[in-house]
Short mmCIF file of C-alpha atoms in Angstrom, two decimals:
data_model
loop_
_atom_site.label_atom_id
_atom_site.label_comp_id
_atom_site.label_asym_id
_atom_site.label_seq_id
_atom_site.Cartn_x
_atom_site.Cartn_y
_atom_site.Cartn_z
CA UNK A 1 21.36 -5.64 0.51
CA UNK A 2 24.23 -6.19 2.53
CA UNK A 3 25.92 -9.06 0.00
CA UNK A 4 25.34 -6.54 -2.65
CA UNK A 5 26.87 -3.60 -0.87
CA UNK A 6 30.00 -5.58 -0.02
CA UNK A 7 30.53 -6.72 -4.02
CA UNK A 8 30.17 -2.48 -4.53
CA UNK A 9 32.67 -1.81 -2.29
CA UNK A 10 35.03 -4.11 -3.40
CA UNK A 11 34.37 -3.12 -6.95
CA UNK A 12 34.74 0.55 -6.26
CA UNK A 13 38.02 -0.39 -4.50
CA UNK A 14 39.57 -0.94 -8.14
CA UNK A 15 39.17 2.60 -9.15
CA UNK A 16 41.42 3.57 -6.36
CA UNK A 17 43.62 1.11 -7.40
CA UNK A 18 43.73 1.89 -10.84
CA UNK A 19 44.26 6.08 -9.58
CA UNK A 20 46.50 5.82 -6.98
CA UNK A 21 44.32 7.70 -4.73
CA UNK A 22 40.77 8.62 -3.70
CA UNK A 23 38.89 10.45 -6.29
CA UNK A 24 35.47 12.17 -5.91
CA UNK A 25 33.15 13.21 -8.48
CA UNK A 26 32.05 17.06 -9.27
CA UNK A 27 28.82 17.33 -7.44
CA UNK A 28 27.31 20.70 -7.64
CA UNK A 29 26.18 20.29 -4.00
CA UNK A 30 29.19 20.02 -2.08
CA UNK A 31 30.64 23.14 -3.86
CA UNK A 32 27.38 24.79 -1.94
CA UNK A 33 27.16 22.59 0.97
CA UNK A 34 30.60 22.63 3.89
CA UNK A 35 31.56 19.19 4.64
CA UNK A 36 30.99 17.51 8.10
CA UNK A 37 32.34 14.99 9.72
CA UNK A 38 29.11 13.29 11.64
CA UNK A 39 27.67 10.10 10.16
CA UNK A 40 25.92 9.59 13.09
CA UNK A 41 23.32 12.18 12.52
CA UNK A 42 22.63 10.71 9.45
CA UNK A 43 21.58 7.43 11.72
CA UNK A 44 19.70 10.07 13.92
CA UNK A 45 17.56 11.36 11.29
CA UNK A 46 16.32 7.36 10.69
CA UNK A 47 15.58 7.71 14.04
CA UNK A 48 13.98 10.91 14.16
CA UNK A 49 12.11 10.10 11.31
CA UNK A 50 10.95 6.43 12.79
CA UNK A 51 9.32 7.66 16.01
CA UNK A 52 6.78 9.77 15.31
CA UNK A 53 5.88 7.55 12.10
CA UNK A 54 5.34 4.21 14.78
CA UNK A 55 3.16 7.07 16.92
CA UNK A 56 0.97 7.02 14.10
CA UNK A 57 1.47 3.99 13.56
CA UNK A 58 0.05 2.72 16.91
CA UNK A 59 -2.92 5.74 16.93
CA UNK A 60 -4.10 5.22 13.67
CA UNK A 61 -7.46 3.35 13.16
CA UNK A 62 -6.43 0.80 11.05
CA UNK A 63 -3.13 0.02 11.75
CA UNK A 64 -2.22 -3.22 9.88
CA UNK A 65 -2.56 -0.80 6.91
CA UNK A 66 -0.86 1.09 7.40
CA UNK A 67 2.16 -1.02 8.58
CA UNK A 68 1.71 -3.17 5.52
CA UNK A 69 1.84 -0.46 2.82
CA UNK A 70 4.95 0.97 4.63
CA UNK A 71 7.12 -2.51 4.39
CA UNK A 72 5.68 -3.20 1.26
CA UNK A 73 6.70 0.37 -0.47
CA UNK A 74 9.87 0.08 1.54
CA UNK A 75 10.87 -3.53 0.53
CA UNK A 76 10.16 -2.93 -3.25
CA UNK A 77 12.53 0.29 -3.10
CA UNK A 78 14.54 -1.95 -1.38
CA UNK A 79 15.12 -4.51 -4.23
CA UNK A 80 15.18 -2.39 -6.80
CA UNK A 81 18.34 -0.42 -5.14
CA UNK A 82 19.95 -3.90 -4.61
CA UNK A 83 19.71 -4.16 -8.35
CA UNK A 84 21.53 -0.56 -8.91
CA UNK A 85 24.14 -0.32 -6.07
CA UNK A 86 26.51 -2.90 -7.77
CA UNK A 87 25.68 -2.51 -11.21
CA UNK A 88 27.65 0.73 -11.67
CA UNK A 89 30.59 1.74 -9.78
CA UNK A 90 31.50 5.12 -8.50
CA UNK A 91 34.34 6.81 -6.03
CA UNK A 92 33.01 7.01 -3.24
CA UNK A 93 32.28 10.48 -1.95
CA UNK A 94 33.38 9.79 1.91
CA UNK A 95 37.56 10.63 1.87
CA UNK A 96 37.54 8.36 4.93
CA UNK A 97 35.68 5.33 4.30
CA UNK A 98 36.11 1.78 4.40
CA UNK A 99 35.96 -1.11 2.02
CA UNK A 100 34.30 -4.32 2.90
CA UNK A 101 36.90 -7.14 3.26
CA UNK A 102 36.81 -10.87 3.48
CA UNK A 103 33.66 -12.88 2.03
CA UNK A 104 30.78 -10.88 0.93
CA UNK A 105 28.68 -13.03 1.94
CA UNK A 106 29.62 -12.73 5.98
CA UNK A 107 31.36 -9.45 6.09
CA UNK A 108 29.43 -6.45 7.63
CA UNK A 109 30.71 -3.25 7.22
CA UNK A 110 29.28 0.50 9.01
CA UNK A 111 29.66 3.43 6.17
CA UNK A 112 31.54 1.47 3.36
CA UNK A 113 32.92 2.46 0.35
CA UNK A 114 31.26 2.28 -2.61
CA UNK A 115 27.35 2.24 -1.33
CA UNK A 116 26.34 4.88 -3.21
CA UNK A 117 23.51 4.88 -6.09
CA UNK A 118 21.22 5.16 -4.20
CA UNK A 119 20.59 6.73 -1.06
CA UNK A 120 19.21 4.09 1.74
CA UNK A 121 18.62 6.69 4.55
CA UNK A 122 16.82 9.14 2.17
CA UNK A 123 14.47 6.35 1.08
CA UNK A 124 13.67 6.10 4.97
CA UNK A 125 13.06 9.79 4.79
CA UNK A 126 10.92 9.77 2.05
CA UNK A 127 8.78 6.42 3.07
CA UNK A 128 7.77 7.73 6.79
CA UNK A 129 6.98 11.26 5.17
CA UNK A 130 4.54 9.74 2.45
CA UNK A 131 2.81 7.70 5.28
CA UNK A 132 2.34 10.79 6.83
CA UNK A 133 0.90 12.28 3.75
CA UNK A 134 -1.55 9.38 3.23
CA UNK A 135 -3.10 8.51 6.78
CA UNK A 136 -2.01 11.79 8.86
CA UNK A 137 -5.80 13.22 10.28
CA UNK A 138 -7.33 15.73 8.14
CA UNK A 139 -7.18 18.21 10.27
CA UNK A 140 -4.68 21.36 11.17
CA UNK A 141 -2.95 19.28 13.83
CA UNK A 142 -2.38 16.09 10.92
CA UNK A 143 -1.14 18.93 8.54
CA UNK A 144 1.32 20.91 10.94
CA UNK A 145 2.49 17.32 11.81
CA UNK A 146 2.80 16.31 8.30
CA UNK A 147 5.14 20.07 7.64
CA UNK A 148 7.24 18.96 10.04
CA UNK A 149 7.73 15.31 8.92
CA UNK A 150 8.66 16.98 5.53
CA UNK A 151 10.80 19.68 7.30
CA UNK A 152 12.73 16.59 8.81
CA UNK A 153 13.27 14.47 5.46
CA UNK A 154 14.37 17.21 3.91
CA UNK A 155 17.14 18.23 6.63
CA UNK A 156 18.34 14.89 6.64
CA UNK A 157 19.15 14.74 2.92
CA UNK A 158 20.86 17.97 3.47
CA UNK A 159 22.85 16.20 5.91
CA UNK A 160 23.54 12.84 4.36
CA UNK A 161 25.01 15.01 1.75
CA UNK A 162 27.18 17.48 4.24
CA UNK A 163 28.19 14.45 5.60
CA UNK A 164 29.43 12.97 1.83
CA UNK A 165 27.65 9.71 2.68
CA UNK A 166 26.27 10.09 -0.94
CA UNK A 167 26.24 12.07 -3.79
CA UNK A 168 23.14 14.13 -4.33
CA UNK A 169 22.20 12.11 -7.76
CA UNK A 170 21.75 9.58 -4.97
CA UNK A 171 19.76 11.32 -2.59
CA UNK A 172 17.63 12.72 -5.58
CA UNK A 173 16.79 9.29 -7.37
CA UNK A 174 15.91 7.99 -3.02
CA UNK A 175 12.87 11.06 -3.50
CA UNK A 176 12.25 10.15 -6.95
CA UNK A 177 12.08 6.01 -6.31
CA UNK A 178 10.14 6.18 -2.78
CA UNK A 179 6.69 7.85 -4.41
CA UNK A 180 6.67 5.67 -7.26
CA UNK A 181 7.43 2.38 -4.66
CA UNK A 182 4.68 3.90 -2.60
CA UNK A 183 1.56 4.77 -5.33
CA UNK A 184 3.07 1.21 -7.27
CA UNK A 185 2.08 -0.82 -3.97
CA UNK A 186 -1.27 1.09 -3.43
CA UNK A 187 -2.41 0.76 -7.17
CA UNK A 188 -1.73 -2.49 -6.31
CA UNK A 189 -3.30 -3.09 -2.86
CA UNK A 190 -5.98 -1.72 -4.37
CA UNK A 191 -7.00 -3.39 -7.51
CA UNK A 192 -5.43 -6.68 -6.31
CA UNK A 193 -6.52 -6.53 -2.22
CA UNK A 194 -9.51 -4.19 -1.82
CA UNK A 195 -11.10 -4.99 -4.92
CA UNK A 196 -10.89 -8.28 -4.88
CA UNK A 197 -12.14 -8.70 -1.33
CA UNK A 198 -9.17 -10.56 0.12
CA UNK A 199 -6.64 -9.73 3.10
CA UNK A 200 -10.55 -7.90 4.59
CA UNK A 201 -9.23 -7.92 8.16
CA UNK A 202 -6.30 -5.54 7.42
CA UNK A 203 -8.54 -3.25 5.35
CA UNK A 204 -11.69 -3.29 7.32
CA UNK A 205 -10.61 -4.46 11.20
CA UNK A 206 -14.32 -4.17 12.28
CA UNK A 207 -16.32 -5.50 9.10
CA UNK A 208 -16.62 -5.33 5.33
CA UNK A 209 -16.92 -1.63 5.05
CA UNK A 210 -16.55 -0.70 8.42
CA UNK A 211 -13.27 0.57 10.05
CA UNK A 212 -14.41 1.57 13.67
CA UNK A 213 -17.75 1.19 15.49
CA UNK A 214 -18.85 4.59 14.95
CA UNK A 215 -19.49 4.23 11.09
CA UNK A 216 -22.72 4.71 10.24
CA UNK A 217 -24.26 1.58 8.11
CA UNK A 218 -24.94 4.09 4.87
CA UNK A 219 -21.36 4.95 5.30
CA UNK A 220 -20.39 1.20 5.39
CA UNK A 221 -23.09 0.19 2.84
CA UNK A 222 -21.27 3.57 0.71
CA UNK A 223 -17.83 1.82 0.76
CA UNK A 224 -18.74 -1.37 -0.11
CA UNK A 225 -20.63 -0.21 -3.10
CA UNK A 226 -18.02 1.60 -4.32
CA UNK A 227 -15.25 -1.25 -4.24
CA UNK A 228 -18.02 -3.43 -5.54
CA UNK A 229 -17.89 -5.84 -2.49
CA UNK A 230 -21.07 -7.47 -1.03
CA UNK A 231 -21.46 -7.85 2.88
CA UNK A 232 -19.17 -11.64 3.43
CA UNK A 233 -16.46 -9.71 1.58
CA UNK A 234 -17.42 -11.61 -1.76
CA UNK A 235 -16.92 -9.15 -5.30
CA UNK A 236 -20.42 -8.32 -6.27
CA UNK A 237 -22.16 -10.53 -7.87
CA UNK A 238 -25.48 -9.30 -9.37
CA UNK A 239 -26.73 -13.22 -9.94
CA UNK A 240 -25.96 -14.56 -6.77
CA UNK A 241 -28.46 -11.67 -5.93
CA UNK A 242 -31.02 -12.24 -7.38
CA UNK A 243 -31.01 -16.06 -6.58
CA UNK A 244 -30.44 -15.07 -2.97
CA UNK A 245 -33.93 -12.90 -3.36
CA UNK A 246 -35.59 -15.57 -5.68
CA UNK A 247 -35.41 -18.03 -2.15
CA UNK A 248 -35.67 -15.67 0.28
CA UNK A 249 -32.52 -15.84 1.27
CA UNK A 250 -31.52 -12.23 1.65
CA UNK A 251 -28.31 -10.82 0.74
CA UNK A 252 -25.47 -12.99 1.35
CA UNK A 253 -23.81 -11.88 4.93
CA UNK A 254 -26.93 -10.74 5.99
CA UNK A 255 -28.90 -12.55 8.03
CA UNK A 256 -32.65 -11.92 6.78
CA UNK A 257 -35.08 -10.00 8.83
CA UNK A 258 -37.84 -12.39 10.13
CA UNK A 259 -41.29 -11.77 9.26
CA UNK A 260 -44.07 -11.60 11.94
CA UNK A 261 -46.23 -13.92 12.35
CA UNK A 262 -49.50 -14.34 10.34
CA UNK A 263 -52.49 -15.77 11.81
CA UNK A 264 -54.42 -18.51 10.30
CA UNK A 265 -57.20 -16.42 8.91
CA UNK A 266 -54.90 -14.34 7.60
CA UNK A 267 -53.19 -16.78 5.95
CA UNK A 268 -56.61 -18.29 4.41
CA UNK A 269 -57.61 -15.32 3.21
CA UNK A 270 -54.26 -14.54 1.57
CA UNK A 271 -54.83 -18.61 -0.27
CA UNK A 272 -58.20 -17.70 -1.11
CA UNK A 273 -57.01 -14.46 -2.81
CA UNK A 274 -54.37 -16.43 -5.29
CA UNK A 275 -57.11 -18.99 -5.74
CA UNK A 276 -59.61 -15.94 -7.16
CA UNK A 277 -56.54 -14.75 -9.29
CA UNK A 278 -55.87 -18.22 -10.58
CA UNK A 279 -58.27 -18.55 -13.86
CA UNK A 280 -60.21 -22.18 -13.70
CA UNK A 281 -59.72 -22.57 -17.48
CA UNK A 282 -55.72 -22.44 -17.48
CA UNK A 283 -55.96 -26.14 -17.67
CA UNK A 284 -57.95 -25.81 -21.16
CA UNK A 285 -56.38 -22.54 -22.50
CA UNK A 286 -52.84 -25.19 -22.08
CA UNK A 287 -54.89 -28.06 -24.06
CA UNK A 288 -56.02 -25.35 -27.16
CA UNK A 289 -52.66 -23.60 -27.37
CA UNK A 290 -51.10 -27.32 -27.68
CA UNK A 291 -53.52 -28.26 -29.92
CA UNK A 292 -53.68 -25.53 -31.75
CA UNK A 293 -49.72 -25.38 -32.59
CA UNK A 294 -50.18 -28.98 -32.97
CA UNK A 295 -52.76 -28.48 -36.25
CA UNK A 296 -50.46 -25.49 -37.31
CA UNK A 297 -47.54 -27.53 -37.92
CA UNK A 298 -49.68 -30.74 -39.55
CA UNK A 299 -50.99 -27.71 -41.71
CA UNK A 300 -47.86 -26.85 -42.54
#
């Protein structure tokens, strides 16, 4: 990101070259919004925006989750704004920034020139406020907090644009590329993690189907069912099954539940039961059905 934000600036520093001065673009914005000079609130909004989001981080019952779909989301959004922030150059909208000198490769620059398309701190904005929207509680305190989240990614954009460190086409494509990174990674984790019964111990930290101790086994047994999963983790598999069953195996995952023990007239009686069900002629009835599709087919 930060190679590909130097070659911006750079390139952006040969429209103001080719001018003769610094040139902004009509945004309909700041005719409505008063310019500002405090960058650093833009950096205090990230901020703002970061704590609470590692509080519920940290609280939340399944934590690796919810860590994982954040840097996920965020590092696709990532890369695909690497591949748009050099592509097309624009003035920058900041009369008193900076372009990135020396190699692009080593240079590092605060509030350069020509970082605009598209907004970096709005997509932190908009990332912590849909991880709020997906793994807040359901309840009134989870949906105040959630408000407020909101209230606060929408303030900042207001004040990355007072502040001219974009233009608002850049602050608008950060709201419009964040929810699509987001529901792109969990169609993904979903189909491609869940489903498929891999990466268990971020999904379930307790067991297959179980995120904390007080899940009740029809809610566990519910889950798994539903993403098609048997016990070990394993994608359903209705043959494995019925083998399992055929040798008294039990489900696989599950250790089976031991009989009690049967006494030894018990167990007599139970032989001389199958014996009385066993006809005595089976071994003849075999011999005349041979025989007789033997004399069939010499017929024929």
């Amino acid at each position: 990101m930060n190679v590909m934000a130097n070659v911006a600036s750079k390139r952006s520093k040969l429209i103001e070259d080719q001018l003769g001065q610094r040139f902004t673009l009509p945004d309909v914005f700041f005719e409505f919004i008063g310019y500002i000079q405090l960058l650093w609130m833009t950096d205090m909004f990230d901020a703002l925006m970061f704590v609470p989001t590692a509080v519920l981080v940290i609280l939340h019952e399944r934590p690796w989750r919810v860590v994982s779909r954040l840097l996920l989301s965020w590092g696709l959004a990532s890369v695909i704004r690497i591949t748009t922030v050099a592509i097309t150059s624009v003035p920058d909208p900041r009369p008193s920034c900076e372009y990135a000198k020396g190699n692009v490769f080593s240079t590092f620059t605060l509030h350069r020139c020509g970082d605009a398309i598209y907004s970096g701190h709005t997509l932190i904005f908009v990332i912590c406020s849909l991880v709020w929207s997906s793994f807040a509680p359901r309840n009134w305190v989870g949906r105040t907090l959630t408000a407020f989240v909101y209230g606060l990614s929408i303030a900042g954009s207001l004040v990355v644009i007072a502040n001219r460190a974009h233009y608002t086409i850049d602050v608008l494509l950060a709201w419009y590329i964040g929810p699509g990174a987001w529901y792109t990674v969990a169609w993904f984790w979903y189909w491609h993690i869940t489903k498929r019964g891999r990466l268990l111990r971020i999904e379930f930290p307790v067991e297959v189907g179980r995120h904390r101790d007080s899940d009740s086994e029809e809610k566990c047994q519910r889950r798994r069912v539903e993403l098609g999963l048997m016990p070990d983790g394993t994608p359903y598999d209705p043959v494995a099954l019925y083998l399992d069953a055929l040798h008294g195996r039990g489900v696989r995952g599950v250790e089976p539940e031991l009989s009690p023990p049967t006494s030894s007239a018990a167990r007599t009686a139970e032989k001389q039961e199958m014996d009385d069900a066993t006809p005595s002629n089976i071994n003849d009835e075999c011999v005349l059905t041979i025989n007789g599709a033997a004399s069939s087919q010499a017929h024929l």
